[in-house]
């Protein structure tokens, strides 16, 4: 975990300091910010590989900060949320967050999720298949540059969205169940993964489909899962 730098954003200093202790033990450098506005400033000043972002904060909350960050960067974002913020967690995933951890969190769970996101971030393009460029009727994915284009126009995907797109494009026509998609992308058991996967599928469609309500590429197979059309 050496050479990684994580931005920890929370309005409670005690929580920031506690997280820094856990991360520092793993050899990870930590930058702290107390709200979304300061987080955006730190992103301009430092090379950040992952963001731990609280939802409820003054000045600029985690949802607004996630939206702003996604306008310019695709680094992993893990939301920190209270149990009462379920709707905010879904909204956070919709605007581009990759995962969330519920407060009060187990330090071991937090570190497991951080490590999982960092592994995916630095090793995008490791799914099966050897072709450097996949082309499905105008939808292209380049494993070397991590670029996805629709009819030559680039689209910006988050790391999670990219992994899901790569998984489906690497296996055109194959139907993946929701739990299988979750397990392959998140590397965790796919229990109760329906909402999480559905949110990301919807965001991918909004980016790659001309008409997301009548998708050309990313299709649902009712009662089974999703597939990428050949």
PDB file of C-alpha atoms in Angstrom:
ATOM      1  CA  UNK A   1       0.000   0.000   0.000  1.00  0.00           C
ATOM      2  CA  UNK A   2       3.047   2.286  -0.037  1.00  0.00           C
ATOM      3  CA  UNK A   3       3.005   5.281  -2.404  1.00  0.00           C
ATOM      4  CA  UNK A   4      -0.783   5.634  -2.188  1.00  0.00           C
ATOM      5  CA  UNK A   5      -2.351   8.852  -0.961  1.00  0.00           C
ATOM      6  CA  UNK A   6      -5.921   8.992   0.339  1.00  0.00           C
ATOM      7  CA  UNK A   7      -7.997  12.095   0.966  1.00  0.00           C
ATOM      8  CA  UNK A   8     -10.135  11.761   4.112  1.00  0.00           C
ATOM      9  CA  UNK A   9     -13.022  14.236   4.202  1.00  0.00           C
ATOM     10  CA  UNK A  10     -15.138  14.571   7.357  1.00  0.00           C
ATOM     11  CA  UNK A  11     -16.220  17.513   9.491  1.00  0.00           C
ATOM     12  CA  UNK A  12     -15.325  15.591  12.675  1.00  0.00           C
ATOM     13  CA  UNK A  13     -11.589  15.768  13.338  1.00  0.00           C
ATOM     14  CA  UNK A  14     -11.692  12.751  15.660  1.00  0.00           C
ATOM     15  CA  UNK A  15     -12.992  10.583  12.823  1.00  0.00           C
ATOM     16  CA  UNK A  16     -10.398  11.931  10.379  1.00  0.00           C
ATOM     17  CA  UNK A  17      -7.594  11.283  12.854  1.00  0.00           C
ATOM     18  CA  UNK A  18      -8.830   7.753  13.627  1.00  0.00           C
ATOM     19  CA  UNK A  19      -9.015   6.860   9.920  1.00  0.00           C
ATOM     20  CA  UNK A  20      -5.538   8.304   9.383  1.00  0.00           C
ATOM     21  CA  UNK A  21      -4.183   5.979  12.066  1.00  0.00           C
ATOM     22  CA  UNK A  22      -5.649   2.916  10.315  1.00  0.00           C
ATOM     23  CA  UNK A  23      -4.407   3.997   6.892  1.00  0.00           C
ATOM     24  CA  UNK A  24      -0.961   5.048   8.096  1.00  0.00           C
ATOM     25  CA  UNK A  25      -0.502   1.618   9.645  1.00  0.00           C
ATOM     26  CA  UNK A  26      -0.818   0.228   6.100  1.00  0.00           C
ATOM     27  CA  UNK A  27       1.778   2.660   4.804  1.00  0.00           C
ATOM     28  CA  UNK A  28      -0.779   4.948   3.131  1.00  0.00           C
ATOM     29  CA  UNK A  29      -0.273   8.717   3.132  1.00  0.00           C
ATOM     30  CA  UNK A  30      -3.312  10.691   4.294  1.00  0.00           C
ATOM     31  CA  UNK A  31      -4.504  14.190   3.423  1.00  0.00           C
ATOM     32  CA  UNK A  32      -7.362  15.595   5.524  1.00  0.00           C
ATOM     33  CA  UNK A  33     -10.194  17.966   4.637  1.00  0.00           C
ATOM     34  CA  UNK A  34     -13.136  19.089   6.777  1.00  0.00           C
ATOM     35  CA  UNK A  35     -15.726  19.644   4.024  1.00  0.00           C
ATOM     36  CA  UNK A  36     -16.335  19.327   0.295  1.00  0.00           C
ATOM     37  CA  UNK A  37     -14.928  22.749  -0.566  1.00  0.00           C
ATOM     38  CA  UNK A  38     -11.627  22.039   1.154  1.00  0.00           C
ATOM     39  CA  UNK A  39     -11.594  18.579  -0.466  1.00  0.00           C
ATOM     40  CA  UNK A  40     -11.743  20.129  -3.942  1.00  0.00           C
ATOM     41  CA  UNK A  41      -8.847  22.402  -3.004  1.00  0.00           C
ATOM     42  CA  UNK A  42      -6.746  19.473  -1.753  1.00  0.00           C
ATOM     43  CA  UNK A  43      -7.396  17.588  -4.994  1.00  0.00           C
ATOM     44  CA  UNK A  44      -5.728  20.422  -6.886  1.00  0.00           C
ATOM     45  CA  UNK A  45      -2.741  20.447  -4.556  1.00  0.00           C
ATOM     46  CA  UNK A  46      -1.995  16.716  -4.191  1.00  0.00           C
ATOM     47  CA  UNK A  47      -1.992  13.495  -6.197  1.00  0.00           C
ATOM     48  CA  UNK A  48      -4.865  11.553  -4.640  1.00  0.00           C
ATOM     49  CA  UNK A  49      -5.589   7.872  -5.362  1.00  0.00           C
ATOM     50  CA  UNK A  50      -8.826   7.440  -3.358  1.00  0.00           C
ATOM     51  CA  UNK A  51     -11.269   9.607  -1.410  1.00  0.00           C
ATOM     52  CA  UNK A  52     -13.104   8.703   1.808  1.00  0.00           C
ATOM     53  CA  UNK A  53     -15.947  11.192   1.826  1.00  0.00           C
ATOM     54  CA  UNK A  54     -18.513  11.867   4.563  1.00  0.00           C
ATOM     55  CA  UNK A  55     -22.027  12.664   3.339  1.00  0.00           C
ATOM     56  CA  UNK A  56     -23.264  15.084   6.035  1.00  0.00           C
ATOM     57  CA  UNK A  57     -20.919  18.097   6.169  1.00  0.00           C
ATOM     58  CA  UNK A  58     -21.331  21.893   6.322  1.00  0.00           C
ATOM     59  CA  UNK A  59     -20.642  24.252   3.390  1.00  0.00           C
ATOM     60  CA  UNK A  60     -20.517  21.456   0.777  1.00  0.00           C
ATOM     61  CA  UNK A  61     -21.781  17.963   1.607  1.00  0.00           C
ATOM     62  CA  UNK A  62     -20.487  14.674   0.240  1.00  0.00           C
ATOM     63  CA  UNK A  63     -23.124  14.361  -2.482  1.00  0.00           C
ATOM     64  CA  UNK A  64     -22.346  17.777  -3.960  1.00  0.00           C
ATOM     65  CA  UNK A  65     -18.616  17.127  -3.621  1.00  0.00           C
ATOM     66  CA  UNK A  66     -18.906  13.784  -5.420  1.00  0.00           C
ATOM     67  CA  UNK A  67     -20.736  15.460  -8.289  1.00  0.00           C
ATOM     68  CA  UNK A  68     -18.033  18.143  -8.574  1.00  0.00           C
ATOM     69  CA  UNK A  69     -15.181  15.634  -8.344  1.00  0.00           C
ATOM     70  CA  UNK A  70     -16.684  13.472 -11.077  1.00  0.00           C
ATOM     71  CA  UNK A  71     -16.611  16.429 -13.449  1.00  0.00           C
ATOM     72  CA  UNK A  72     -12.827  16.163 -13.559  1.00  0.00           C
ATOM     73  CA  UNK A  73     -11.540  12.956 -11.943  1.00  0.00           C
ATOM     74  CA  UNK A  74     -12.332   9.220 -11.966  1.00  0.00           C
ATOM     75  CA  UNK A  75     -10.499   8.219  -8.800  1.00  0.00           C
ATOM     76  CA  UNK A  76     -12.424   5.899  -6.438  1.00  0.00           C
ATOM     77  CA  UNK A  77     -14.790   7.528  -3.944  1.00  0.00           C
ATOM     78  CA  UNK A  78     -16.050   5.702  -0.841  1.00  0.00           C
ATOM     79  CA  UNK A  79     -18.851   7.467   1.008  1.00  0.00           C
ATOM     80  CA  UNK A  80     -19.038   7.480   4.807  1.00  0.00           C
ATOM     81  CA  UNK A  81     -22.676   7.534   5.860  1.00  0.00           C
ATOM     82  CA  UNK A  82     -24.891   7.167   8.921  1.00  0.00           C
ATOM     83  CA  UNK A  83     -27.464   4.370   8.924  1.00  0.00           C
ATOM     84  CA  UNK A  84     -30.270   6.922   8.494  1.00  0.00           C
ATOM     85  CA  UNK A  85     -28.854   8.133   5.171  1.00  0.00           C
ATOM     86  CA  UNK A  86     -29.921   5.274   2.899  1.00  0.00           C
ATOM     87  CA  UNK A  87     -31.435   7.590   0.294  1.00  0.00           C
ATOM     88  CA  UNK A  88     -28.274   9.679   0.315  1.00  0.00           C
ATOM     89  CA  UNK A  89     -26.172   6.555  -0.266  1.00  0.00           C
ATOM     90  CA  UNK A  90     -28.194   5.723  -3.362  1.00  0.00           C
ATOM     91  CA  UNK A  91     -27.946   9.318  -4.555  1.00  0.00           C
ATOM     92  CA  UNK A  92     -24.206   9.215  -3.966  1.00  0.00           C
ATOM     93  CA  UNK A  93     -23.875   6.130  -6.161  1.00  0.00           C
ATOM     94  CA  UNK A  94     -25.978   7.816  -8.807  1.00  0.00           C
ATOM     95  CA  UNK A  95     -23.688  10.830  -9.027  1.00  0.00           C
ATOM     96  CA  UNK A  96     -20.543   8.712  -9.190  1.00  0.00           C
ATOM     97  CA  UNK A  97     -19.464   7.219  -5.854  1.00  0.00           C
ATOM     98  CA  UNK A  98     -18.036   3.695  -6.032  1.00  0.00           C
ATOM     99  CA  UNK A  99     -18.919   2.330  -2.601  1.00  0.00           C
ATOM    100  CA  UNK A 100     -20.032   3.319   0.876  1.00  0.00           C
ATOM    101  CA  UNK A 101     -19.295   2.387   4.480  1.00  0.00           C
ATOM    102  CA  UNK A 102     -21.877   2.879   7.207  1.00  0.00           C
ATOM    103  CA  UNK A 103     -20.955   4.647  10.443  1.00  0.00           C
ATOM    104  CA  UNK A 104     -19.971   3.515  12.968  1.00  0.00           C
ATOM    105  CA  UNK A 105     -17.714   1.398  10.788  1.00  0.00           C
ATOM    106  CA  UNK A 106     -15.510  -1.563  11.545  1.00  0.00           C
ATOM    107  CA  UNK A 107     -11.882  -0.555  10.847  1.00  0.00           C
ATOM    108  CA  UNK A 108     -11.200  -3.934   9.233  1.00  0.00           C
ATOM    109  CA  UNK A 109     -14.160  -3.515   6.872  1.00  0.00           C
ATOM    110  CA  UNK A 110     -13.071   0.007   5.994  1.00  0.00           C
ATOM    111  CA  UNK A 111      -9.533  -1.140   5.179  1.00  0.00           C
ATOM    112  CA  UNK A 112     -10.834  -4.083   3.144  1.00  0.00           C
ATOM    113  CA  UNK A 113     -12.969  -1.762   1.022  1.00  0.00           C
ATOM    114  CA  UNK A 114     -10.124   0.723   0.621  1.00  0.00           C
ATOM    115  CA  UNK A 115      -7.713  -1.989  -0.510  1.00  0.00           C
ATOM    116  CA  UNK A 116     -10.293  -3.446  -2.881  1.00  0.00           C
ATOM    117  CA  UNK A 117     -10.905  -0.081  -4.542  1.00  0.00           C
ATOM    118  CA  UNK A 118      -7.176   0.667  -4.818  1.00  0.00           C
ATOM    119  CA  UNK A 119      -6.498  -2.721  -6.415  1.00  0.00           C
ATOM    120  CA  UNK A 120      -9.164  -2.091  -9.036  1.00  0.00           C
ATOM    121  CA  UNK A 121      -7.992   1.440  -9.631  1.00  0.00           C
ATOM    122  CA  UNK A 122      -4.404   0.438 -10.422  1.00  0.00           C
ATOM    123  CA  UNK A 123      -5.237  -2.757 -12.335  1.00  0.00           C
ATOM    124  CA  UNK A 124      -8.137  -1.798 -14.579  1.00  0.00           C
ATOM    125  CA  UNK A 125      -8.359  -4.067 -17.600  1.00  0.00           C
ATOM    126  CA  UNK A 126      -7.566  -7.401 -15.943  1.00  0.00           C
ATOM    127  CA  UNK A 127     -10.701  -9.282 -16.929  1.00  0.00           C
ATOM    128  CA  UNK A 128     -10.610 -12.226 -19.277  1.00  0.00           C
ATOM    129  CA  UNK A 129      -9.923 -11.582 -22.931  1.00  0.00           C
ATOM    130  CA  UNK A 130      -6.738 -10.534 -24.700  1.00  0.00           C
ATOM    131  CA  UNK A 131      -7.958  -8.028 -27.286  1.00  0.00           C
ATOM    132  CA  UNK A 132      -6.634  -4.549 -26.570  1.00  0.00           C
ATOM    133  CA  UNK A 133      -9.642  -2.926 -28.214  1.00  0.00           C
ATOM    134  CA  UNK A 134     -13.189  -4.301 -28.113  1.00  0.00           C
ATOM    135  CA  UNK A 135     -15.639  -2.940 -30.674  1.00  0.00           C
ATOM    136  CA  UNK A 136     -19.359  -3.722 -30.500  1.00  0.00           C
ATOM    137  CA  UNK A 137     -21.092  -1.902 -33.330  1.00  0.00           C
ATOM    138  CA  UNK A 138     -19.616   1.491 -32.540  1.00  0.00           C
ATOM    139  CA  UNK A 139     -19.143   1.030 -28.800  1.00  0.00           C
ATOM    140  CA  UNK A 140     -15.389   0.631 -28.245  1.00  0.00           C
ATOM    141  CA  UNK A 141     -13.281  -0.058 -25.179  1.00  0.00           C
ATOM    142  CA  UNK A 142      -9.489   0.264 -25.173  1.00  0.00           C
ATOM    143  CA  UNK A 143      -7.869  -1.767 -22.396  1.00  0.00           C
ATOM    144  CA  UNK A 144      -4.530   0.031 -22.677  1.00  0.00           C
ATOM    145  CA  UNK A 145      -5.831   3.587 -22.463  1.00  0.00           C
ATOM    146  CA  UNK A 146      -8.935   2.700 -20.400  1.00  0.00           C
ATOM    147  CA  UNK A 147     -11.031   4.696 -22.854  1.00  0.00           C
ATOM    148  CA  UNK A 148     -14.616   3.994 -23.842  1.00  0.00           C
ATOM    149  CA  UNK A 149     -16.081   5.659 -26.921  1.00  0.00           C
ATOM    150  CA  UNK A 150     -19.475   5.695 -28.609  1.00  0.00           C
ATOM    151  CA  UNK A 151     -19.232   6.271 -32.373  1.00  0.00           C
ATOM    152  CA  UNK A 152     -15.828   7.845 -31.811  1.00  0.00           C
ATOM    153  CA  UNK A 153     -16.968  10.133 -28.983  1.00  0.00           C
ATOM    154  CA  UNK A 154     -15.284   9.503 -25.610  1.00  0.00           C
ATOM    155  CA  UNK A 155     -17.423   8.949 -22.527  1.00  0.00           C
ATOM    156  CA  UNK A 156     -16.242   9.420 -18.949  1.00  0.00           C
ATOM    157  CA  UNK A 157     -16.803   6.382 -16.737  1.00  0.00           C
ATOM    158  CA  UNK A 158     -15.981   5.956 -13.075  1.00  0.00           C
ATOM    159  CA  UNK A 159     -13.633   3.058 -12.201  1.00  0.00           C
ATOM    160  CA  UNK A 160     -16.596   0.883 -11.181  1.00  0.00           C
ATOM    161  CA  UNK A 161     -18.547   1.782 -14.320  1.00  0.00           C
ATOM    162  CA  UNK A 162     -15.498   0.969 -16.440  1.00  0.00           C
ATOM    163  CA  UNK A 163     -15.065  -2.443 -14.804  1.00  0.00           C
ATOM    164  CA  UNK A 164     -18.721  -3.318 -15.326  1.00  0.00           C
ATOM    165  CA  UNK A 165     -18.585  -2.179 -18.947  1.00  0.00           C
ATOM    166  CA  UNK A 166     -15.396  -4.127 -19.571  1.00  0.00           C
ATOM    167  CA  UNK A 167     -16.819  -7.275 -18.006  1.00  0.00           C
ATOM    168  CA  UNK A 168     -19.935  -7.169 -20.192  1.00  0.00           C
ATOM    169  CA  UNK A 169     -18.128  -6.094 -23.372  1.00  0.00           C
ATOM    170  CA  UNK A 170     -15.544  -8.857 -22.932  1.00  0.00           C
ATOM    171  CA  UNK A 171     -18.384 -11.380 -23.044  1.00  0.00           C
ATOM    172  CA  UNK A 172     -20.895 -10.041 -25.619  1.00  0.00           C
ATOM    173  CA  UNK A 173     -24.203 -11.865 -25.605  1.00  0.00           C
ATOM    174  CA  UNK A 174     -23.530 -13.566 -22.286  1.00  0.00           C
ATOM    175  CA  UNK A 175     -26.055 -12.836 -19.537  1.00  0.00           C
ATOM    176  CA  UNK A 176     -24.568 -12.027 -16.132  1.00  0.00           C
ATOM    177  CA  UNK A 177     -26.712 -12.229 -13.028  1.00  0.00           C
ATOM    178  CA  UNK A 178     -26.741  -9.279 -10.646  1.00  0.00           C
ATOM    179  CA  UNK A 179     -24.874 -11.232  -7.987  1.00  0.00           C
ATOM    180  CA  UNK A 180     -22.226 -12.362 -10.490  1.00  0.00           C
ATOM    181  CA  UNK A 181     -21.643  -8.800 -11.696  1.00  0.00           C
ATOM    182  CA  UNK A 182     -21.293  -7.614  -8.118  1.00  0.00           C
ATOM    183  CA  UNK A 183     -18.938 -10.431  -7.140  1.00  0.00           C
ATOM    184  CA  UNK A 184     -16.701  -9.942 -10.176  1.00  0.00           C
ATOM    185  CA  UNK A 185     -16.512  -6.159  -9.917  1.00  0.00           C
ATOM    186  CA  UNK A 186     -16.661  -5.552  -6.153  1.00  0.00           C
ATOM    187  CA  UNK A 187     -14.893  -8.831  -5.251  1.00  0.00           C
ATOM    188  CA  UNK A 188     -17.428  -9.447  -2.491  1.00  0.00           C
ATOM    189  CA  UNK A 189     -20.426 -11.768  -2.055  1.00  0.00           C
ATOM    190  CA  UNK A 190     -23.352 -10.373  -4.020  1.00  0.00           C
ATOM    191  CA  UNK A 191     -25.947 -10.380  -1.266  1.00  0.00           C
ATOM    192  CA  UNK A 192     -28.642  -7.706  -1.665  1.00  0.00           C
ATOM    193  CA  UNK A 193     -26.717  -6.169  -4.556  1.00  0.00           C
ATOM    194  CA  UNK A 194     -29.740  -5.316  -6.714  1.00  0.00           C
ATOM    195  CA  UNK A 195     -29.903  -1.588  -5.951  1.00  0.00           C
ATOM    196  CA  UNK A 196     -26.155  -1.041  -6.181  1.00  0.00           C
ATOM    197  CA  UNK A 197     -25.811  -2.797  -9.539  1.00  0.00           C
ATOM    198  CA  UNK A 198     -28.986  -1.211 -10.934  1.00  0.00           C
ATOM    199  CA  UNK A 199     -27.767   2.288 -10.078  1.00  0.00           C
ATOM    200  CA  UNK A 200     -24.475   1.747 -11.911  1.00  0.00           C
ATOM    201  CA  UNK A 201     -26.193   0.114 -14.895  1.00  0.00           C
ATOM    202  CA  UNK A 202     -28.445   3.156 -15.176  1.00  0.00           C
ATOM    203  CA  UNK A 203     -25.473   5.529 -15.070  1.00  0.00           C
ATOM    204  CA  UNK A 204     -23.610   3.530 -17.733  1.00  0.00           C
ATOM    205  CA  UNK A 205     -26.656   3.595 -19.992  1.00  0.00           C
ATOM    206  CA  UNK A 206     -26.964   7.343 -19.595  1.00  0.00           C
ATOM    207  CA  UNK A 207     -23.397   7.675 -20.836  1.00  0.00           C
ATOM    208  CA  UNK A 208     -23.221   5.109 -23.675  1.00  0.00           C
ATOM    209  CA  UNK A 209     -26.793   4.982 -25.009  1.00  0.00           C
ATOM    210  CA  UNK A 210     -28.378   7.526 -27.333  1.00  0.00           C
ATOM    211  CA  UNK A 211     -31.753   6.621 -25.801  1.00  0.00           C
ATOM    212  CA  UNK A 212     -31.191   5.054 -22.353  1.00  0.00           C
ATOM    213  CA  UNK A 213     -34.845   3.985 -22.152  1.00  0.00           C
ATOM    214  CA  UNK A 214     -34.425   1.968 -25.356  1.00  0.00           C
ATOM    215  CA  UNK A 215     -30.836   0.743 -25.043  1.00  0.00           C
ATOM    216  CA  UNK A 216     -28.945  -0.483 -28.061  1.00  0.00           C
ATOM    217  CA  UNK A 217     -25.986  -1.983 -26.224  1.00  0.00           C
ATOM    218  CA  UNK A 218     -26.642  -2.708 -22.555  1.00  0.00           C
ATOM    219  CA  UNK A 219     -29.733  -4.905 -22.300  1.00  0.00           C
ATOM    220  CA  UNK A 220     -31.672  -6.311 -19.359  1.00  0.00           C
ATOM    221  CA  UNK A 221     -32.749  -9.942 -19.447  1.00  0.00           C
ATOM    222  CA  UNK A 222     -35.741  -9.880 -17.134  1.00  0.00           C
ATOM    223  CA  UNK A 223     -35.478 -12.155 -14.150  1.00  0.00           C
ATOM    224  CA  UNK A 224     -31.875 -13.083 -14.957  1.00  0.00           C
ATOM    225  CA  UNK A 225     -29.529 -10.119 -15.287  1.00  0.00           C
ATOM    226  CA  UNK A 226     -27.753  -8.003 -17.904  1.00  0.00           C
ATOM    227  CA  UNK A 227     -25.826  -8.500 -21.114  1.00  0.00           C
ATOM    228  CA  UNK A 228     -23.999  -6.469 -23.718  1.00  0.00           C
ATOM    229  CA  UNK A 229     -25.530  -6.937 -27.156  1.00  0.00           C
ATOM    230  CA  UNK A 230     -23.262  -8.454 -29.795  1.00  0.00           C
TER     231      UNK A 230
END
